[in-house]
Structure formats: C-alpha cells, structure tokens
CSV table of C-alpha atoms in Angstrom, one decimal:
chain,number,residue,atom,x,y,z
A,1,MET,CA,29.3,-19.6,6.7
A,2,PRO,CA,26.7,-18.4,9.3
A,3,PRO,CA,23.1,-18.2,7.9
A,4,LEU,CA,22.2,-14.9,6.5
A,5,ARG,CA,19.3,-12.9,8.0
A,6,ALA,CA,16.9,-10.5,6.3
A,7,GLU,CA,18.6,-7.6,8.1
A,8,ASN,CA,22.1,-8.4,6.8
A,9,LEU,CA,21.3,-9.7,3.3
A,10,THR,CA,22.2,-6.6,1.4
A,11,GLY,CA,24.3,-5.0,-1.3
A,12,VAL,CA,25.6,-6.0,-4.8
A,13,TRP,CA,25.8,-9.8,-5.4
A,14,GLY,CA,27.7,-11.2,-8.4
A,15,SER,CA,26.5,-14.1,-10.5
A,16,VAL,CA,28.8,-17.0,-11.2
A,17,LEU,CA,28.4,-17.1,-15.0
A,18,LEU,CA,29.3,-20.4,-16.8
A,19,PRO,CA,32.2,-20.4,-19.4
A,20,VAL,CA,31.0,-22.8,-22.1
A,21,ASN,CA,33.2,-24.7,-24.5
A,22,ALA,CA,32.3,-25.3,-28.2
A,23,ASP,CA,31.1,-28.8,-27.3
A,24,ASP,CA,28.6,-27.4,-24.8
A,25,SER,CA,30.6,-28.5,-21.8
A,26,ILE,CA,31.4,-26.2,-18.9
A,27,ASP,CA,35.0,-25.1,-18.8
A,28,PHE,CA,35.7,-25.6,-15.1
A,29,GLY,CA,39.3,-24.2,-15.4
A,30,ARG,CA,37.9,-20.9,-16.6
A,31,LEU,CA,35.1,-21.1,-14.1
A,32,GLY,CA,37.7,-21.0,-11.3
A,33,GLN,CA,39.0,-17.8,-12.8
A,34,VAL,CA,35.5,-16.3,-12.9
A,35,VAL,CA,34.9,-17.2,-9.3
A,36,ASP,CA,38.3,-15.8,-8.2
A,37,ALA,CA,37.7,-12.5,-10.1
A,38,LEU,CA,34.3,-12.1,-8.5
A,39,LEU,CA,35.7,-12.8,-5.0
A,40,GLY,CA,38.4,-10.2,-5.6
A,41,SER,CA,36.1,-7.5,-7.0
A,42,GLY,CA,34.6,-6.3,-3.7
A,43,VAL,CA,31.1,-7.5,-4.3
A,44,HIS,CA,29.1,-8.1,-1.1
A,45,GLY,CA,28.5,-11.8,-2.0
A,46,VAL,CA,28.4,-14.3,-4.9
A,47,TYR,CA,25.6,-16.6,-5.9
A,48,THR,CA,25.1,-19.5,-8.3
A,49,ASN,CA,22.4,-20.8,-10.6
A,50,GLY,CA,20.3,-17.7,-11.4
A,51,THR,CA,18.8,-17.4,-14.8
A,52,ALA,CA,22.0,-15.8,-16.1
A,53,ALA,CA,24.0,-18.8,-14.9
A,54,GLU,CA,21.8,-21.2,-16.8
A,55,PHE,CA,20.7,-23.3,-13.8
A,56,PHE,CA,18.1,-25.1,-16.0
A,57,THR,CA,20.9,-26.7,-18.1
A,58,LEU,CA,22.9,-28.3,-15.3
A,59,THR,CA,23.2,-32.1,-14.8
A,60,ASP,CA,23.5,-33.3,-11.2
A,61,THR,CA,27.2,-33.9,-11.6
A,62,GLU,CA,27.8,-30.3,-12.9
A,63,TYR,CA,25.6,-28.9,-10.1
A,64,ASP,CA,27.6,-30.6,-7.4
A,65,ARG,CA,31.0,-29.7,-8.9
A,66,LEU,CA,30.0,-26.1,-9.4
A,67,HIS,CA,28.8,-25.7,-5.8
A,68,GLU,CA,31.8,-27.5,-4.3
A,69,LEU,CA,34.1,-25.1,-6.2
A,70,VAL,CA,32.2,-21.9,-5.2
A,71,ALA,CA,31.7,-23.0,-1.5
A,72,GLU,CA,35.4,-23.8,-1.1
A,73,ARG,CA,36.7,-20.6,-2.7
A,74,ALA,CA,34.2,-18.3,-1.2
A,75,SER,CA,34.7,-19.7,2.3
A,76,ALA,CA,38.5,-19.4,1.9
A,77,ALA,CA,38.1,-15.8,0.8
A,78,GLY,CA,35.6,-14.9,3.6
A,79,VAL,CA,33.0,-13.7,1.0
A,80,PRO,CA,29.3,-14.6,1.7
A,81,PHE,CA,27.8,-17.0,-0.9
A,82,GLN,CA,24.4,-18.2,-1.8
A,83,LEU,CA,23.7,-21.4,-3.7
A,84,GLY,CA,20.9,-21.7,-6.2
A,85,ALA,CA,18.9,-24.9,-6.0
A,86,SER,CA,16.3,-23.9,-8.5
A,87,HIS,CA,14.8,-26.4,-11.0
A,88,PRO,CA,11.5,-26.5,-12.9
A,89,SER,CA,10.7,-29.8,-11.1
A,90,GLY,CA,9.8,-29.3,-7.4
A,91,GLN,CA,11.1,-32.8,-6.6
A,92,LEU,CA,14.5,-32.2,-8.2
A,93,SER,CA,14.6,-28.7,-6.6
A,94,ARG,CA,14.0,-30.2,-3.2
A,95,ASP,CA,16.8,-32.7,-3.7
A,96,ARG,CA,19.1,-29.9,-4.8
A,97,VAL,CA,18.2,-27.9,-1.8
A,98,ARG,CA,19.3,-30.8,0.4
A,99,ARG,CA,22.7,-31.1,-1.4
A,100,ALA,CA,23.2,-27.3,-1.3
A,101,ALA,CA,22.4,-27.2,2.4
A,102,ALA,CA,25.2,-29.6,3.1
A,103,LEU,CA,27.7,-27.0,2.0
A,104,ARG,CA,26.3,-24.5,4.5
A,105,PRO,CA,25.8,-21.4,2.3
A,106,GLY,CA,24.5,-18.2,3.8
A,107,ALA,CA,21.2,-18.8,1.9
A,108,ILE,CA,19.7,-21.0,-0.8
A,109,GLN,CA,17.9,-19.4,-3.8
A,110,ILE,CA,14.8,-21.1,-5.2
A,111,VAL,CA,12.1,-20.7,-7.8
A,112,LEU,CA,8.7,-22.2,-7.8
A,113,PRO,CA,7.9,-25.4,-9.8
A,114,ASP,CA,7.4,-24.2,-13.3
A,115,TRP,CA,5.4,-26.6,-15.6
A,116,LEU,CA,2.0,-25.7,-14.2
A,117,PRO,CA,0.9,-22.4,-12.5
A,118,LEU,CA,0.4,-22.9,-8.8
A,119,GLN,CA,-2.6,-22.0,-6.7
A,120,PRO,CA,-1.9,-19.9,-3.6
A,121,ASP,CA,-2.1,-22.9,-1.2
A,122,GLU,CA,0.2,-24.8,-3.6
A,123,THR,CA,2.7,-21.9,-3.6
A,124,VAL,CA,2.9,-21.9,0.1
A,125,ALA,CA,3.2,-25.7,0.2
A,126,ALA,CA,6.1,-25.5,-2.4
A,127,VAL,CA,8.1,-22.9,-0.4
A,128,ARG,CA,7.4,-24.6,2.9
A,129,GLY,CA,8.5,-28.0,1.5
A,130,LEU,CA,11.8,-26.5,0.1
A,131,ALA,CA,12.4,-24.8,3.4
A,132,GLY,CA,11.9,-28.1,5.2
A,133,ALA,CA,14.7,-29.6,3.0
A,134,ALA,CA,17.1,-26.8,3.7
A,135,ASP,CA,18.3,-28.0,7.2
A,136,GLY,CA,18.2,-24.6,8.8
A,137,VAL,CA,19.7,-22.7,5.8
A,138,PRO,CA,17.4,-19.7,5.0
A,139,LEU,CA,15.7,-19.3,1.6
A,140,VAL,CA,15.5,-16.5,-1.0
A,141,LEU,CA,12.7,-16.8,-3.5
A,142,TYR,CA,13.2,-15.6,-7.1
A,143,ASN,CA,9.9,-14.7,-8.9
A,144,PRO,CA,10.9,-13.3,-12.3
A,145,PRO,CA,8.5,-11.7,-14.8
A,146,TYR,CA,8.5,-14.9,-16.9
A,147,ALA,CA,7.6,-17.3,-14.1
A,148,LYS,CA,4.3,-19.1,-14.7
A,149,THR,CA,3.2,-18.4,-11.1
A,150,GLN,CA,3.3,-14.7,-10.4
A,151,ILE,CA,3.1,-13.9,-6.7
A,152,GLY,CA,1.1,-10.8,-5.7
A,153,PRO,CA,1.4,-8.7,-2.6
A,154,ALA,CA,-1.1,-10.6,-0.5
A,155,LEU,CA,0.5,-14.0,-1.3
A,156,LEU,CA,4.0,-12.6,-0.6
A,157,GLU,CA,2.8,-11.4,2.8
A,158,ARG,CA,1.3,-14.9,3.5
A,159,LEU,CA,4.6,-16.5,2.6
A,160,ALA,CA,6.4,-14.1,5.0
A,161,ASP,CA,3.9,-15.1,7.7
A,162,GLU,CA,3.9,-18.8,7.2
A,163,VAL,CA,7.5,-19.7,6.1
A,164,PRO,CA,9.9,-18.1,8.6
A,165,GLN,CA,12.9,-19.6,6.8
A,166,LEU,CA,12.2,-17.1,3.9
A,167,ILE,CA,14.5,-14.1,4.3
A,168,GLY,CA,14.6,-12.5,0.9
A,169,LEU,CA,13.0,-12.0,-2.5
A,170,LYS,CA,14.2,-11.2,-5.9
A,171,VAL,CA,11.5,-9.3,-7.8
A,172,PRO,CA,11.4,-7.0,-10.9
A,173,GLY,CA,10.6,-3.9,-8.7
A,174,VAL,CA,9.7,-2.8,-5.2
A,175,GLU,CA,6.1,-1.9,-6.0
A,176,ALA,CA,4.5,-5.2,-5.0
A,177,THR,CA,6.8,-5.7,-2.0
A,178,ARG,CA,7.1,-2.3,-0.4
A,179,HIS,CA,5.0,-3.5,2.5
A,180,LEU,CA,7.5,-6.3,3.2
A,181,CYS,CA,10.8,-4.4,3.0
A,182,ASP,CA,11.0,-4.2,6.8
A,183,ARG,CA,10.6,-8.0,7.1
A,184,LEU,CA,12.4,-9.4,4.0
A,185,ALA,CA,15.4,-8.4,2.0
A,186,VAL,CA,13.9,-7.3,-1.3
A,187,PHE,CA,16.3,-7.5,-4.2
A,188,VAL,CA,15.7,-5.7,-7.6
A,189,ALA,CA,17.2,-5.8,-11.0
A,190,GLY,CA,20.7,-4.4,-11.0
A,191,HIS,CA,20.2,-1.5,-13.3
A,192,THR,CA,17.3,-0.2,-11.2
A,193,LEU,CA,19.2,-0.3,-7.9
A,194,ALA,CA,19.6,3.4,-7.2
A,195,SER,CA,15.9,4.2,-7.5
A,196,GLY,CA,15.1,0.8,-5.9
A,197,ARG,CA,17.1,1.6,-2.7
A,198,LEU,CA,15.1,4.8,-2.3
A,199,GLU,CA,12.0,2.7,-2.2
A,200,GLY,CA,13.3,0.2,0.3
A,201,ALA,CA,15.2,-2.4,-1.8
A,202,ALA,CA,18.1,-4.1,0.1
A,203,GLY,CA,20.3,-4.9,-2.9
A,204,SER,CA,20.5,-6.6,-6.3
A,205,TYR,CA,21.5,-9.9,-7.8
A,206,SER,CA,23.1,-7.8,-10.3
A,207,ASN,CA,23.2,-7.6,-14.1
A,208,VAL,CA,25.4,-4.6,-13.6
A,209,ALA,CA,27.9,-6.8,-11.8
A,210,CYS,CA,27.8,-8.9,-15.0
A,211,LEU,CA,29.2,-5.9,-16.8
A,212,SER,CA,31.6,-4.8,-14.0
A,213,PRO,CA,31.6,-6.3,-10.5
A,214,ALA,CA,33.9,-3.6,-9.2
A,215,GLY,CA,32.0,-0.9,-11.0
A,216,ALA,CA,28.7,-2.1,-9.5
A,217,VAL,CA,30.2,-1.8,-6.0
A,218,ARG,CA,31.5,1.7,-6.7
A,219,TRP,CA,27.9,2.6,-7.9
A,220,TRP,CA,26.5,1.1,-4.6
A,221,ASP,CA,28.9,3.3,-2.6
A,222,LEU,CA,27.9,6.3,-4.7
A,223,MET,CA,24.3,5.8,-3.7
A,224,SER,CA,25.3,6.7,-0.2
A,225,THR,CA,27.4,9.7,-1.0
A,226,ASP,CA,25.9,11.4,-4.1
A,227,GLN,CA,22.3,10.3,-4.7
A,228,ALA,CA,21.9,12.6,-7.7
A,229,ALA,CA,25.0,11.2,-9.4
A,230,ALA,CA,23.9,7.6,-8.7
A,231,LEU,CA,20.4,8.2,-10.2
A,232,ASP,CA,22.0,9.8,-13.3
A,233,LEU,CA,24.2,6.7,-13.7
A,234,GLU,CA,21.0,4.6,-13.4
A,235,ARG,CA,19.4,6.7,-16.2
A,236,ARG,CA,22.3,6.1,-18.5
A,237,LEU,CA,22.4,2.4,-17.6
A,238,ARG,CA,18.8,1.9,-18.4
A,239,GLU,CA,19.3,3.8,-21.7
A,240,PHE,CA,22.3,1.7,-22.7
A,241,ILE,CA,20.5,-1.6,-21.9
A,242,ALA,CA,17.3,-0.5,-23.7
A,243,ARG,CA,19.1,0.8,-26.8
A,244,HIS,CA,22.0,-1.5,-27.2
A,245,ILE,CA,21.5,-4.8,-25.3
A,246,VAL,CA,17.8,-5.7,-25.3
A,247,PRO,CA,17.5,-5.1,-29.1
A,248,LEU,CA,20.1,-7.9,-29.7
A,249,GLY,CA,17.1,-10.1,-29.2
A,250,PHE,CA,18.7,-13.0,-27.3
A,251,ALA,CA,17.7,-14.7,-24.0
A,252,ASP,CA,18.8,-13.2,-20.7
A,253,PRO,CA,21.9,-15.5,-20.2
A,254,ALA,CA,23.2,-14.5,-23.6
A,255,LEU,CA,22.7,-10.8,-22.8
A,256,ASP,CA,24.3,-11.0,-19.4
A,257,LYS,CA,27.3,-12.8,-20.9
A,258,THR,CA,27.5,-10.1,-23.5
A,259,LEU,CA,27.7,-7.6,-20.7
A,260,ALA,CA,30.5,-9.6,-19.1
A,261,ALA,CA,32.4,-9.7,-22.5
A,262,ILE,CA,32.0,-5.9,-22.7
A,263,GLY,CA,33.4,-5.5,-19.2
A,264,ARG,CA,36.4,-7.9,-19.8
A,265,TRP,CA,36.8,-8.8,-16.2
A,266,ALA,CA,36.9,-12.6,-16.5
A,267,PRO,CA,37.3,-15.2,-19.4
A,268,ILE,CA,33.6,-16.1,-19.7
A,269,GLY,CA,32.9,-15.6,-23.4
A,270,THR,CA,29.5,-15.1,-24.9
A,271,ARG,CA,28.6,-18.7,-25.6
A,272,VAL,CA,25.5,-20.1,-23.8
A,273,ARG,CA,24.4,-23.7,-23.7
A,274,TRP,CA,22.3,-25.5,-26.3
A,275,PRO,CA,19.6,-24.9,-27.6
A,276,HIS,CA,19.9,-21.1,-26.9
A,277,GLN,CA,21.8,-18.8,-29.3
A,278,PHE,CA,24.4,-16.3,-28.3
A,279,VAL,CA,25.9,-13.0,-29.4
A,280,SER,CA,28.8,-13.2,-31.7
A,281,PRO,CA,32.1,-12.1,-30.1
A,282,ASP,CA,32.6,-10.0,-33.2
A,283,ALA,CA,29.8,-7.7,-32.0
A,284,VAL,CA,31.5,-7.0,-28.6
A,285,PRO,CA,34.1,-4.4,-29.5
A,286,ALA,CA,31.5,-1.9,-30.9
A,287,LEU,CA,29.3,-2.4,-27.9
A,288,ARG,CA,32.3,-1.9,-25.6
A,289,ALA,CA,33.0,1.4,-27.3
A,290,VAL,CA,29.5,2.6,-26.7
A,291,ALA,CA,29.6,1.4,-23.0
A,292,GLU,CA,32.9,3.1,-22.4
A,293,GLN,CA,31.5,6.4,-23.6
A,294,ALA,CA,28.1,6.1,-21.8
A,295,LEU,CA,29.2,4.4,-18.6
A,296,PRO,CA,32.9,5.4,-17.9
A,297,GLU,CA,32.4,5.1,-14.1
A,298,LEU,CA,31.5,1.5,-14.3
A,299,LEU,CA,34.2,0.4,-16.7
A,300,ALA,CA,37.1,2.1,-15.0
A,301,ASP,CA,37.9,-1.3,-13.5
A,302,PRO,CA,41.1,-1.5,-11.4
A,303,LEU,CA,41.2,-5.3,-11.6
A,304,SER,CA,44.5,-6.4,-13.0
A,305,ALA,CA,43.3,-9.5,-14.8
A,306,ARG,CA,41.3,-7.7,-17.5
A,307,ILE,CA,40.6,-9.9,-20.5
A,308,THR,CA,41.8,-8.5,-23.8
A,309,ALA,CA,39.7,-10.5,-26.2
C-alpha cells in the first residue's frame, strides 16, 4: 500500500490479537478469522504486534507468518495496515523492520530498545537507525507508560525535527505532545479518544476496538455528530474499565483479550502466552452482562459472525 503520512494517519485502528492454543502455540486458523472480522468491521486500519498482541513472545517464524497473512488479506480488502516491528533488542527490532518493510505496509510501529534506559542522543540514534532500515516506509513510535525510556516534550520535538520518517506517536495522552499535533499523528488510548480528539489527537490504536471494532467506529463517527453524547460514552467506558477490567489484576494483553471475549466478535479466547496468566472464560458472561448494560451503543454489533461462547 502507499506509505501513510501524518495528515492521513487517523481514526480507529484495530489490533490483531493472537488466538493461543492450550500448548501455547498460535492458532493460525483462528487468526485468519480474527483478521477477516477486523477487516470487515469498518475500522480505519489494522495493526500487528502492539502490547495487546504480545509482540514480545513471537519467534521469527511466527513473526513472518503473521505478517504475511495480515499483509495479504488487508491488501486484498483494501484496508490500510501497519506492521509492528518492535522488540526489546534494538538489533532484532532493526532486523524485523527490514522484513516488515518488504511487505510494504502503510507504516511500521516501533518501540525503543528496552533493557537499559536511553539517553536523549541514544534515543535519537535508535529511531534514526530503525528509520534507516525501513526502506522508505514511515515509522510510528509507541512510548507506553511502562517503557523504561520516557520521552518528554523536548525530545519528542527533536525526534520530529531530526527523523523525517517519523509520522506518528502512540502516547498515553495528548498533554506532552500537543505542540506536535500539527506535525505528527498523535494516537491516544482508545477509551480516551473523544476527549483526546478535542485536544488534537488523530486517532487511537484502540482497546475499544478490542471490545467491539464496529462499535469503536460508530463512536468515532458520533464524535463528529454529537460531541456531548460521545463524551458521555467515554465517561461510561472509563468507569467500566476502572471498575470491572483493571481490578482483574492481569497484564494488558489478558485484559484486552477479555474485552474481545466480552464483545464476541471473533474466536480469540482469553488465553495469553506463557508465562503470563489470563482471565478465566468463566468470568466473561458476568462481565458481558455489565458491559451490555453500561455500553449498549458499543455492543450493538451488526457483524453476523458473533461468537457465542
């Protein structure tokens, strides 16, 4: 696909979550169903290998097979796609950038090398080196709250100045990046998107799309037609997540797969890869009942292939 630009990188992007078998292998048959459901949901794009998609667990063989599947199906469907090349090792991340670039995604998502915190010059060198491996494909930098290297406003501006291949950021909120919203596509957490758009955010790599891809798109559209209603839905989303999802006490991939199980839009399951624990499927029906009462607009999903278990 043509390379994305900061000005057209926008909207609700859905994460390709990994269906995991009891033996810890990826179920690629179910994965194809997940990708097809996402592509048919109306999301503005799909992406791989975020935290929720457990990028840190993938072997090279799994990485390549996953990306070949997504690139082929997204290209055939005409849906923009981004490939995540993140890895805690800078050397392995750079190699994965090269392999992702060969599939010509709209952009490649990266994180900074993670074992040791980076100094500012090292941060710039890391992003510049990954950009150099991308063969003209632009980059999106993900800097989550748990990253060892936290990038402040001044360093973000330096990256925008010195690495022209950088077109977007995923950050917890707009506060540290408001001065860059006219230069980079700033993406925020999915459940903060309505208020984030008012502050300049371009979109989200969305945990709300984990719950309901089609519902997340409906909410995006509502932000343009009824701002008050969109903000009210955000308030209820935040409350639902704070009261019923975060207290489960599991890592983010397990929580996002729980959201997907609540939404019943694809056969993902709640299992995550070793050594992390996951939410029992037995807990899902009660959570679904709460979500259907609190968030009916999101879960009124017209997709025909709803999962019943």
